[in-house]
Short mmCIF file of C-alpha atoms in Angstrom, two decimals:
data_model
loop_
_atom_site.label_atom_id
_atom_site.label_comp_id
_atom_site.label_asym_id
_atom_site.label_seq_id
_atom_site.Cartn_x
_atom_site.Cartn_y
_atom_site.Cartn_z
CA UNK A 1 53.23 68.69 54.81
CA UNK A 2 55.02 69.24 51.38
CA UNK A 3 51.56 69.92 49.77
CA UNK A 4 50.75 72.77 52.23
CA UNK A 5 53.79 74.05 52.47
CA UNK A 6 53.82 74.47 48.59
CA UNK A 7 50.63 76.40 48.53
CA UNK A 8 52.13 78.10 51.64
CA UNK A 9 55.62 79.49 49.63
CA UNK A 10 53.71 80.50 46.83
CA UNK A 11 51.23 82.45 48.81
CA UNK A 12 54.13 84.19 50.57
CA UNK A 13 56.06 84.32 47.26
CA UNK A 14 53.35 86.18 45.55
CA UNK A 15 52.37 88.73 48.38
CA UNK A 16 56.03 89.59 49.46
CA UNK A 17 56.82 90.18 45.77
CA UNK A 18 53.80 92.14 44.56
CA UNK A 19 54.22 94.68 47.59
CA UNK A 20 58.18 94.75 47.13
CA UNK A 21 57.39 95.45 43.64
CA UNK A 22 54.79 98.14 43.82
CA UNK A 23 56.50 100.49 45.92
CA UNK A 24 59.48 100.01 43.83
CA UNK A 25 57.96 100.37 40.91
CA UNK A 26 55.95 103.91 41.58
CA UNK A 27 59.22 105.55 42.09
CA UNK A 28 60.60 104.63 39.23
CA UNK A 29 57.84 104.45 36.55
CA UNK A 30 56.09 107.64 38.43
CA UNK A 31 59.50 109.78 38.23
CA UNK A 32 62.30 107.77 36.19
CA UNK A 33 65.67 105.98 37.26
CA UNK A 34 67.15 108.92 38.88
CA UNK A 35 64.04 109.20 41.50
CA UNK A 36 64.17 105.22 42.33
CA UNK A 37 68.11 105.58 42.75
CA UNK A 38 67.60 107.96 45.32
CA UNK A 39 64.34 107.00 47.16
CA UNK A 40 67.00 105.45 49.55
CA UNK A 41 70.30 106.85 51.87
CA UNK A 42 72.77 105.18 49.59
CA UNK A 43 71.24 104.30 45.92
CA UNK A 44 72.93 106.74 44.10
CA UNK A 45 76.29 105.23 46.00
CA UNK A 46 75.75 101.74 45.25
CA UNK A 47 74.93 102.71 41.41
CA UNK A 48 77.75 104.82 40.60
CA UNK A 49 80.06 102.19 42.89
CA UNK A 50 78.59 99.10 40.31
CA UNK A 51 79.24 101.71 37.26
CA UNK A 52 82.89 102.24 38.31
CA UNK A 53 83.20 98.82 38.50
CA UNK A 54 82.19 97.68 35.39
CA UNK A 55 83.61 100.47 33.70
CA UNK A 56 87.00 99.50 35.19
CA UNK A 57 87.05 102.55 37.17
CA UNK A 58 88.57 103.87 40.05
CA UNK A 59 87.34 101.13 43.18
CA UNK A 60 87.77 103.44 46.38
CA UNK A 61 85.09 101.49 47.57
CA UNK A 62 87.40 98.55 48.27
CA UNK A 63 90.34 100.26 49.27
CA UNK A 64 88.74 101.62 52.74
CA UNK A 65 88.44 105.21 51.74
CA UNK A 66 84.52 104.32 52.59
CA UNK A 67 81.85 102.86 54.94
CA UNK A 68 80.23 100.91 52.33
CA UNK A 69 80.68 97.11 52.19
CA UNK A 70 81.56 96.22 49.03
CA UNK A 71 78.90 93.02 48.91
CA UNK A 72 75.98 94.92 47.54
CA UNK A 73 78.25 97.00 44.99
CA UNK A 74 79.08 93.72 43.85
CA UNK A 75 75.19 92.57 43.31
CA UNK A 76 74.19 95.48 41.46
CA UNK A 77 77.07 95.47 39.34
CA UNK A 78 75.51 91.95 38.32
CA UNK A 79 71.93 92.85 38.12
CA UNK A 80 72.98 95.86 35.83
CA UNK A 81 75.04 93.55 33.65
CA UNK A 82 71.81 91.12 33.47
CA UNK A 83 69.77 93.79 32.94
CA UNK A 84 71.90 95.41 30.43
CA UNK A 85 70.88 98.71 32.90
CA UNK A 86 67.00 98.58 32.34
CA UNK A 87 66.15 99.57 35.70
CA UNK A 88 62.40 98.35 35.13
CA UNK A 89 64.28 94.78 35.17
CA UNK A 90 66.48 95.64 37.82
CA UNK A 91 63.68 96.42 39.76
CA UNK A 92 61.64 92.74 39.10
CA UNK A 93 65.09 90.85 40.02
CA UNK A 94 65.44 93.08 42.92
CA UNK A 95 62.29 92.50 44.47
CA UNK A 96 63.04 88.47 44.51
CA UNK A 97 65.60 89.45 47.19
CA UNK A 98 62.47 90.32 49.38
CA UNK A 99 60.90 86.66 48.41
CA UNK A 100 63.62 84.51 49.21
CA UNK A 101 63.52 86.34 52.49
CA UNK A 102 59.74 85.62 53.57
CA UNK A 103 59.82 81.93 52.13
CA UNK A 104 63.20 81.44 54.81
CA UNK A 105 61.45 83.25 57.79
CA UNK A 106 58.40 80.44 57.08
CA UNK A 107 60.70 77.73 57.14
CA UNK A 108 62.25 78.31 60.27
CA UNK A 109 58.70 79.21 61.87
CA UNK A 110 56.95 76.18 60.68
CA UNK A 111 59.98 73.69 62.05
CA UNK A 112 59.85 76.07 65.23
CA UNK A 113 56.01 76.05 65.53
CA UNK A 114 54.09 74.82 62.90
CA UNK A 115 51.85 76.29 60.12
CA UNK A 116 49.98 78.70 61.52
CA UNK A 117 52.86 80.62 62.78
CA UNK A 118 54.82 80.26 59.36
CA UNK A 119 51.82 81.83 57.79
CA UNK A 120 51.41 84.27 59.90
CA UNK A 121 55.30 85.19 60.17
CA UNK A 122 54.98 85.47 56.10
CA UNK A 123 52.26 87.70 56.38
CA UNK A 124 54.11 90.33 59.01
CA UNK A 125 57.18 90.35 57.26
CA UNK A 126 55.40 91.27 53.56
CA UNK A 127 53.58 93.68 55.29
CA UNK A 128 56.22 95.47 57.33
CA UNK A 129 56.47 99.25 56.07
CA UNK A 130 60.57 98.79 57.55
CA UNK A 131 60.88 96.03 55.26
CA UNK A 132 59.06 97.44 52.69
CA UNK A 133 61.23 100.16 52.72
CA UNK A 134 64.92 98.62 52.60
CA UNK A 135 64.13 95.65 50.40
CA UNK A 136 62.05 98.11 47.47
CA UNK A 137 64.54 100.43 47.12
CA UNK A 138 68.87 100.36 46.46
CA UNK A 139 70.21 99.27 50.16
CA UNK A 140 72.17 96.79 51.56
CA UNK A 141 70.41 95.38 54.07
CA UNK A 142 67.64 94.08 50.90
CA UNK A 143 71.00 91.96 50.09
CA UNK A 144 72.17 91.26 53.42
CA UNK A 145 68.69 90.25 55.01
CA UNK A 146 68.19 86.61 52.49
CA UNK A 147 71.30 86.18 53.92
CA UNK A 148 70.94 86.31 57.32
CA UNK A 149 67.16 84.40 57.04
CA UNK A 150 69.46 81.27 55.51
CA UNK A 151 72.25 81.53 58.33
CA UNK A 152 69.28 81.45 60.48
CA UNK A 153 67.44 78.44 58.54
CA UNK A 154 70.93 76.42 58.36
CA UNK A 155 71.22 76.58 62.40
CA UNK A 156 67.76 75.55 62.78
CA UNK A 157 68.54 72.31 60.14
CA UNK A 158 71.79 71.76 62.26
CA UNK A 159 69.58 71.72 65.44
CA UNK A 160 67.42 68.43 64.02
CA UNK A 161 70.75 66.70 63.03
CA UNK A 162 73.64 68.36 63.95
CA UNK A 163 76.30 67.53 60.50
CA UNK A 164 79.15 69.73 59.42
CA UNK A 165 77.34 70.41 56.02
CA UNK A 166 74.74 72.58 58.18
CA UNK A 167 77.25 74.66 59.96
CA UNK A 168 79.19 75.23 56.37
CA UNK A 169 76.65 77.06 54.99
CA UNK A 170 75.16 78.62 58.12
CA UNK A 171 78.77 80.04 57.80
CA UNK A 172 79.11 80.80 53.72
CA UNK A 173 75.70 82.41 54.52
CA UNK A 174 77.00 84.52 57.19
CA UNK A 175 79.93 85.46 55.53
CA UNK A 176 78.05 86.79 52.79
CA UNK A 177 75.77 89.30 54.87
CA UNK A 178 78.27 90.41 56.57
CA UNK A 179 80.15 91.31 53.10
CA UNK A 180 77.35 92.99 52.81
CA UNK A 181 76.41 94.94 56.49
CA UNK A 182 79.32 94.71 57.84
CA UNK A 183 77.35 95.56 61.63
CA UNK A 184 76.02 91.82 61.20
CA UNK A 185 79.65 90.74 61.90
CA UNK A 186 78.41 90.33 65.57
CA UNK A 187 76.16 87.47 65.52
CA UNK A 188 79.25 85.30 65.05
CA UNK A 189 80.29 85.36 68.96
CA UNK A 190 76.33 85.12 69.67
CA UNK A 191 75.74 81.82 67.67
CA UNK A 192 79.24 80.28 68.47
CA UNK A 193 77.97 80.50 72.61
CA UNK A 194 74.62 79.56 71.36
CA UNK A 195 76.47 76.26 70.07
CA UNK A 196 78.52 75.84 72.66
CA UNK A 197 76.03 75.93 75.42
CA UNK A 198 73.39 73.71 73.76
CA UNK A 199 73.00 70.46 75.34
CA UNK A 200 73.70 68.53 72.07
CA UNK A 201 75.92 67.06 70.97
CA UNK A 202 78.76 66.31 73.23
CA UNK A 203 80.73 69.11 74.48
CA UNK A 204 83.83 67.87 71.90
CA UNK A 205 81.41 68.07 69.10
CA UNK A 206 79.97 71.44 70.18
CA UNK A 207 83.33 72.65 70.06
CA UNK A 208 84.53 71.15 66.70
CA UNK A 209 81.20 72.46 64.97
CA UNK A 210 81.50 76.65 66.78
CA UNK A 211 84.96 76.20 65.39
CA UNK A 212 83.97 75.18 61.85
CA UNK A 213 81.75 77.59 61.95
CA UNK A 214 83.95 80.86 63.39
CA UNK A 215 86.30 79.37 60.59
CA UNK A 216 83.97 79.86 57.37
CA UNK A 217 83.22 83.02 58.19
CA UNK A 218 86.68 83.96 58.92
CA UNK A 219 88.66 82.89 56.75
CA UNK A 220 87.00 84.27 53.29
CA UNK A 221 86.53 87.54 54.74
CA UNK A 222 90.12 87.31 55.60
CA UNK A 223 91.32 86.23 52.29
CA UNK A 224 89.13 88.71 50.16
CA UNK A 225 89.98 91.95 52.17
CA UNK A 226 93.60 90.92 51.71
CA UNK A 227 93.62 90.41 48.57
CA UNK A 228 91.31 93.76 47.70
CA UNK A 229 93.23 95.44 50.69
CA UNK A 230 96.86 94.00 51.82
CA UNK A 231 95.19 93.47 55.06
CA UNK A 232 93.59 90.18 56.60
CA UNK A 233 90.96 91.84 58.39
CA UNK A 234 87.60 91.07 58.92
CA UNK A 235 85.65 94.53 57.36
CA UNK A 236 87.20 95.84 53.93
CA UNK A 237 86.86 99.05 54.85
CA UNK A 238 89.16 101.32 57.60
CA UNK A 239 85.72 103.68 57.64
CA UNK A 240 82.89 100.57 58.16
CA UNK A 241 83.52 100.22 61.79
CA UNK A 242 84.28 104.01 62.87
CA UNK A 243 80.94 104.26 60.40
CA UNK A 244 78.65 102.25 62.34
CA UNK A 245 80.00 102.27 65.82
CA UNK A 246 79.99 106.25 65.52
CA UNK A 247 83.55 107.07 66.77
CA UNK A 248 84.79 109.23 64.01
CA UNK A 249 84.96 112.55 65.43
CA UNK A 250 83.15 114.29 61.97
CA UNK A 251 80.36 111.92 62.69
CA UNK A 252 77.95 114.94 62.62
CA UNK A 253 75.27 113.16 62.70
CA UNK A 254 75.87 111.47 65.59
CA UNK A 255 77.41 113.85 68.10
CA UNK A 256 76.35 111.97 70.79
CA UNK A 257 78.94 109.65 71.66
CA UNK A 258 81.28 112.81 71.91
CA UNK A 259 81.30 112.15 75.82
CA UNK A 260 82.73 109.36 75.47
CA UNK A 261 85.63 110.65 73.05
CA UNK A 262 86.51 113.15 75.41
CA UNK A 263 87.16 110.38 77.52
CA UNK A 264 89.41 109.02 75.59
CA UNK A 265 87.34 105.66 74.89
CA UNK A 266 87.58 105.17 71.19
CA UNK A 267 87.56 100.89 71.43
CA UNK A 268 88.25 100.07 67.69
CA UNK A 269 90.65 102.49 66.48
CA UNK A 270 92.77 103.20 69.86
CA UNK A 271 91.31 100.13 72.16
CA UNK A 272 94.81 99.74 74.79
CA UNK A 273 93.45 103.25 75.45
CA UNK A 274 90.35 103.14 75.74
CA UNK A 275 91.00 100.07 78.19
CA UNK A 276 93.73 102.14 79.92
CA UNK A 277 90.66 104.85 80.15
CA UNK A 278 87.87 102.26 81.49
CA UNK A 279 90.30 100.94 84.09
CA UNK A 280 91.57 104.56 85.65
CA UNK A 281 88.57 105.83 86.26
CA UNK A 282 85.01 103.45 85.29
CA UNK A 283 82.17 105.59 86.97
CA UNK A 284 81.64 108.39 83.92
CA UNK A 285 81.72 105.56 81.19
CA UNK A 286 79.48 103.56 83.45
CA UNK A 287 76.82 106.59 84.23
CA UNK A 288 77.16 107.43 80.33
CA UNK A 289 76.08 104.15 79.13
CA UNK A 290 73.06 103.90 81.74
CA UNK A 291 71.80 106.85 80.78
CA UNK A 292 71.76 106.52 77.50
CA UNK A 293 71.31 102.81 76.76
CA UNK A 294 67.78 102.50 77.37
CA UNK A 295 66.85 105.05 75.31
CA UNK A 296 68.94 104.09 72.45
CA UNK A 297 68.00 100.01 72.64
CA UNK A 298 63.79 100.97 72.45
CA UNK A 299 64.61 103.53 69.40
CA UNK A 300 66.07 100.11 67.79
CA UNK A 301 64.13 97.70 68.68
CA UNK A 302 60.72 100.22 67.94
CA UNK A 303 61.75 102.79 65.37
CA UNK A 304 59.05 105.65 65.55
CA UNK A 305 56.47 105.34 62.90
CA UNK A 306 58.83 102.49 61.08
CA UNK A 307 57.24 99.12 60.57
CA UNK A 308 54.16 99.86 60.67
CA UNK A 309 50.92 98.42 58.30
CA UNK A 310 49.98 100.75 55.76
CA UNK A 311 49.11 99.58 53.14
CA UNK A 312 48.96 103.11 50.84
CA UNK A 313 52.47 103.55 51.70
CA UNK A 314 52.84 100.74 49.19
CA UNK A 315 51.77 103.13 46.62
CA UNK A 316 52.61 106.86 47.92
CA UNK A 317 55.72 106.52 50.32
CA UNK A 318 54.99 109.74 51.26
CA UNK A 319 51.85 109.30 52.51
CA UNK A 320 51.22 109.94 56.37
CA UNK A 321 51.97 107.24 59.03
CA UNK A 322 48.85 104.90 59.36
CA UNK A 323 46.76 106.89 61.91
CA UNK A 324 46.04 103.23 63.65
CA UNK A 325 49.97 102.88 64.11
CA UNK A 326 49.79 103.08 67.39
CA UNK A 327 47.16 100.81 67.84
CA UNK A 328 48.72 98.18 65.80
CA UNK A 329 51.96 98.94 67.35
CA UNK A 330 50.87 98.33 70.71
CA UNK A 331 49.23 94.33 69.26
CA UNK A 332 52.31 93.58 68.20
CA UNK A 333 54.70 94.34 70.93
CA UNK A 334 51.86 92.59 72.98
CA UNK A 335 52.52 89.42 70.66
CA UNK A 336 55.86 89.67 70.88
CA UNK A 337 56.29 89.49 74.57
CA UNK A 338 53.83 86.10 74.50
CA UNK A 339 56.14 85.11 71.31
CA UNK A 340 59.14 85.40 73.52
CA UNK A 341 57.59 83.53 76.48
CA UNK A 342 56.15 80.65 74.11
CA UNK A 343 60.27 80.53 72.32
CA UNK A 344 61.54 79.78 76.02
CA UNK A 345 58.55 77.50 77.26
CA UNK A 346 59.24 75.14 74.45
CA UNK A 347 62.23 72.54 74.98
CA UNK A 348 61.49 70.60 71.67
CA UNK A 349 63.83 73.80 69.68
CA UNK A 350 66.32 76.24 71.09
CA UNK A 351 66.08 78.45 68.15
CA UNK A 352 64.07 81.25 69.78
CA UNK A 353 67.41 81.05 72.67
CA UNK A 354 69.52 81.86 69.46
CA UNK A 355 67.50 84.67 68.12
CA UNK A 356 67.56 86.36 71.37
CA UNK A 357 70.93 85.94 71.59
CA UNK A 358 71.43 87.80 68.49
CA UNK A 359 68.94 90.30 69.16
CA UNK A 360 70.57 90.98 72.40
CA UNK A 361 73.98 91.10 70.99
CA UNK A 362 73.35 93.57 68.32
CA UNK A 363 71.51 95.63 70.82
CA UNK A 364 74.32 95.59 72.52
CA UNK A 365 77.50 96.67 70.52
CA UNK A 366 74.99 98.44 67.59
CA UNK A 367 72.36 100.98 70.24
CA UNK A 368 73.30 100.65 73.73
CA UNK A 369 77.26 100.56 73.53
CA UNK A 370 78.36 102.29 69.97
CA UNK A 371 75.41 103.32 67.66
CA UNK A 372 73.72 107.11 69.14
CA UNK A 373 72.84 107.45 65.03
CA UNK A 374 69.74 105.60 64.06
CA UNK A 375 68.58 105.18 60.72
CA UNK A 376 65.19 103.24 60.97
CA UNK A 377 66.86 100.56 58.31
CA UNK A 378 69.31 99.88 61.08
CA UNK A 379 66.37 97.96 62.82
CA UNK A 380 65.69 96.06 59.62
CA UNK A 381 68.53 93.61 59.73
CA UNK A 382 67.14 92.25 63.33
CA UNK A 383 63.08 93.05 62.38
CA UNK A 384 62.43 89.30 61.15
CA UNK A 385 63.66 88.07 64.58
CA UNK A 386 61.18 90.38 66.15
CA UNK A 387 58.56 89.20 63.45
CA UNK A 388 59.30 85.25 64.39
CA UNK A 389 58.33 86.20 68.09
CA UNK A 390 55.37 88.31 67.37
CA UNK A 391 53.85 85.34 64.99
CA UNK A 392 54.75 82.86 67.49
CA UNK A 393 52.80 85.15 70.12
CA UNK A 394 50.02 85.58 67.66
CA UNK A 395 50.06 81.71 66.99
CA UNK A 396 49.88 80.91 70.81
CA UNK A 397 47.22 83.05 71.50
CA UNK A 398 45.08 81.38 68.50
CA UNK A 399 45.78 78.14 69.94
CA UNK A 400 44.32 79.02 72.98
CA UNK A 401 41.16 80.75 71.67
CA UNK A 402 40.77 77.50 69.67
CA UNK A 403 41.00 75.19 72.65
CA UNK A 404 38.48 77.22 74.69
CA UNK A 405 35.88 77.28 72.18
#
């Protein structure tokens, strides 16, 4: 196993940093530092955030006067000081970010189904345009998404054995992506039920370890935004919620939870209310959110002409969508339905439970509920969950081609 799985890590190493690399690396050789920092949303942010920083500057980005969580800030400040601000190294640390990533979604493929779908899994994820796209360029989610692949990997460790030492750094883990998304804040409540209504260990145990865990995530987020803040609270930043739940009223670009404003629902920063609101009269909230929740959850989970295999974009980003995208599009979701049938069929590993939990759960308060504004690298933090079913689909099918030979 250890022999394979070598030869395995290094072939995903080597793939998932060579295409991470190259697209980072036109932008920034092709037009210079300035182009790279803003071949994504917020790269110019995050860089003159880090400068500030170091400088000794003014941190607004702490104090809440922003949406950004501070976690990423934080990284680049470091790769800058490593790199003594050569971008060209920057860009060759950065890319390992995308690495560690692909190696952790083979891990917790191969304990969930063996080597074929860890292989394949690898393969998707280095050749995901979506991914691609966040983890070669300045964003967030390229910090946050190692991150969540280890919370992930931790649970699936604590699964085989379940020991305290699993759950602490399934937490630490967790705390740290959501320091630096703050949206990933809700697969807490998700993997706390997931614990809780596992059928091992006992019930006293399942409860001691979904309160470890709810407690190491807690409590350092806590602690740091109070001490950057004067507030315990969970997201350093007054704006991050109203930011990505899209209730600030000069959220231009996303006007369309105004409805629901009018209403008088605004859950986070006025949520007695909101409640008051729900309770009076329930139908127009209720029509609201069928009507538009279907729509929003399929933008999420299948961001138009985002994720696709395209191998040029690697070295033109601007190059047209694949004109096979739909085509390939189509395979996959096809995969991922058997992937999601095979993740329930099999009682030896409850993982695939837990990443539908997740997947459901940030569906739920981040398209259907809250989020009308979708960036396509809101998908990303949730895109190697859909991966792990697609490769378990594609694994399956194999199998079964295989055996009728």
């Amino acid at each position: 196993w250890r022999q394979s799985a070598h030869l395995d890590i290094v072939f995903i190493v080597g793939i998932t940093y060579v295409t991470r690399g190259a697209f980072s690396l036109q932008a920034l050789i092709g037009a210079g530092e300035t182009s790279f920092v803003l071949s994504s949303d917020d790269g110019e942010t995050y860089v003159s955030f880090a400068r500030s920083l170091l400088s000794g500057g003014d941190l607004h980005f702490i104090a809440g006067e922003t949406p950004y969580a501070p976690g990423y800030t934080f990284f680049v400040a470091l790769l800058l000081v490593l790199t003594g601000g050569n971008f060209l190294l920057l860009v060759l640390l950065h890319s390992m970010l995308a690495a560690v990533t692909g190696v952790l979604l083979y891990l917790v493929l191969r304990h969930m189904a063996g080597r074929l779908a860890a292989l394949t899994g690898g393969m998707l994820l280095a050749l995901n345009v979506g991914l691609l796209q966040v983890q070669g360029t300045m964003t967030a989610e390229a910090l946050a998404l190692p991150f969540i692949m280890l919370f992930i990997w931790a649970l699936t460790r604590y699964e085989g054995s379940p020991r305290s030492q699993w759950i602490l750094g399934a937490g630490v883990a967790l705390a740290i992506a959501i320091y630096s998304r703050n949206m990933v804040l809700i697969f807490l409540p998700a993997t706390v039920g997931w614990i809780l209504l596992r059928q091992q260990p006992r019930l006293l145990r399942r409860t001691y370890f979904a309160s470890l865990l709810i407690l190491v995530v807690v409590l350092p987020l806590a602690l740091t935004n109070f001490a950057l803040t004067g507030t315990a609270r969970l997201t350093g930043q007054d704006a991050a919620l109203a930011w990505g739940l899209s209730t600030e009223p000069w959220q231009a670009l996303a006007p369309s939870n105004e409805p629901l404003l009018e209403m008088g629902i605004d859950p986070f920063r006025e949520p007695a209310t909101s409640l008051a609101a729900i309770w009076a009269d329930p139908a127009p909230v209720t029509a609201f959110v069928a009507r538009s929740a279907p729509r929003r959850a399929i933008t999420m989970l299948f961001p138009p002409e985002f994720g696709l295999f395209d191998p040029l974009r690697i070295l033109n980003p601007g190059i047209v969508a694949n004109a096979f995208g739909p085509l390939v599009d189509s395979v996959l979701i096809a995969m991922l339905l058997l992937g999601f049938v095979m993740a329930r069929r099999d009682k030896s590993s409850s993982a695939g439970t837990l990443l539908i939990l997740l997947i459901v759960a940030y569906l739920l308060l981040f398209s259907i509920l809250f989020t009308p504004y979708h960036p396509p690298r809101y998908h990303t933090l949730i895109a190697p969950f859909m991966i792990t079913f697609q490769a378990l689909g594609i694994a399956m099918l194999s199998k079964r081609l295989i055996t009728a030979r």
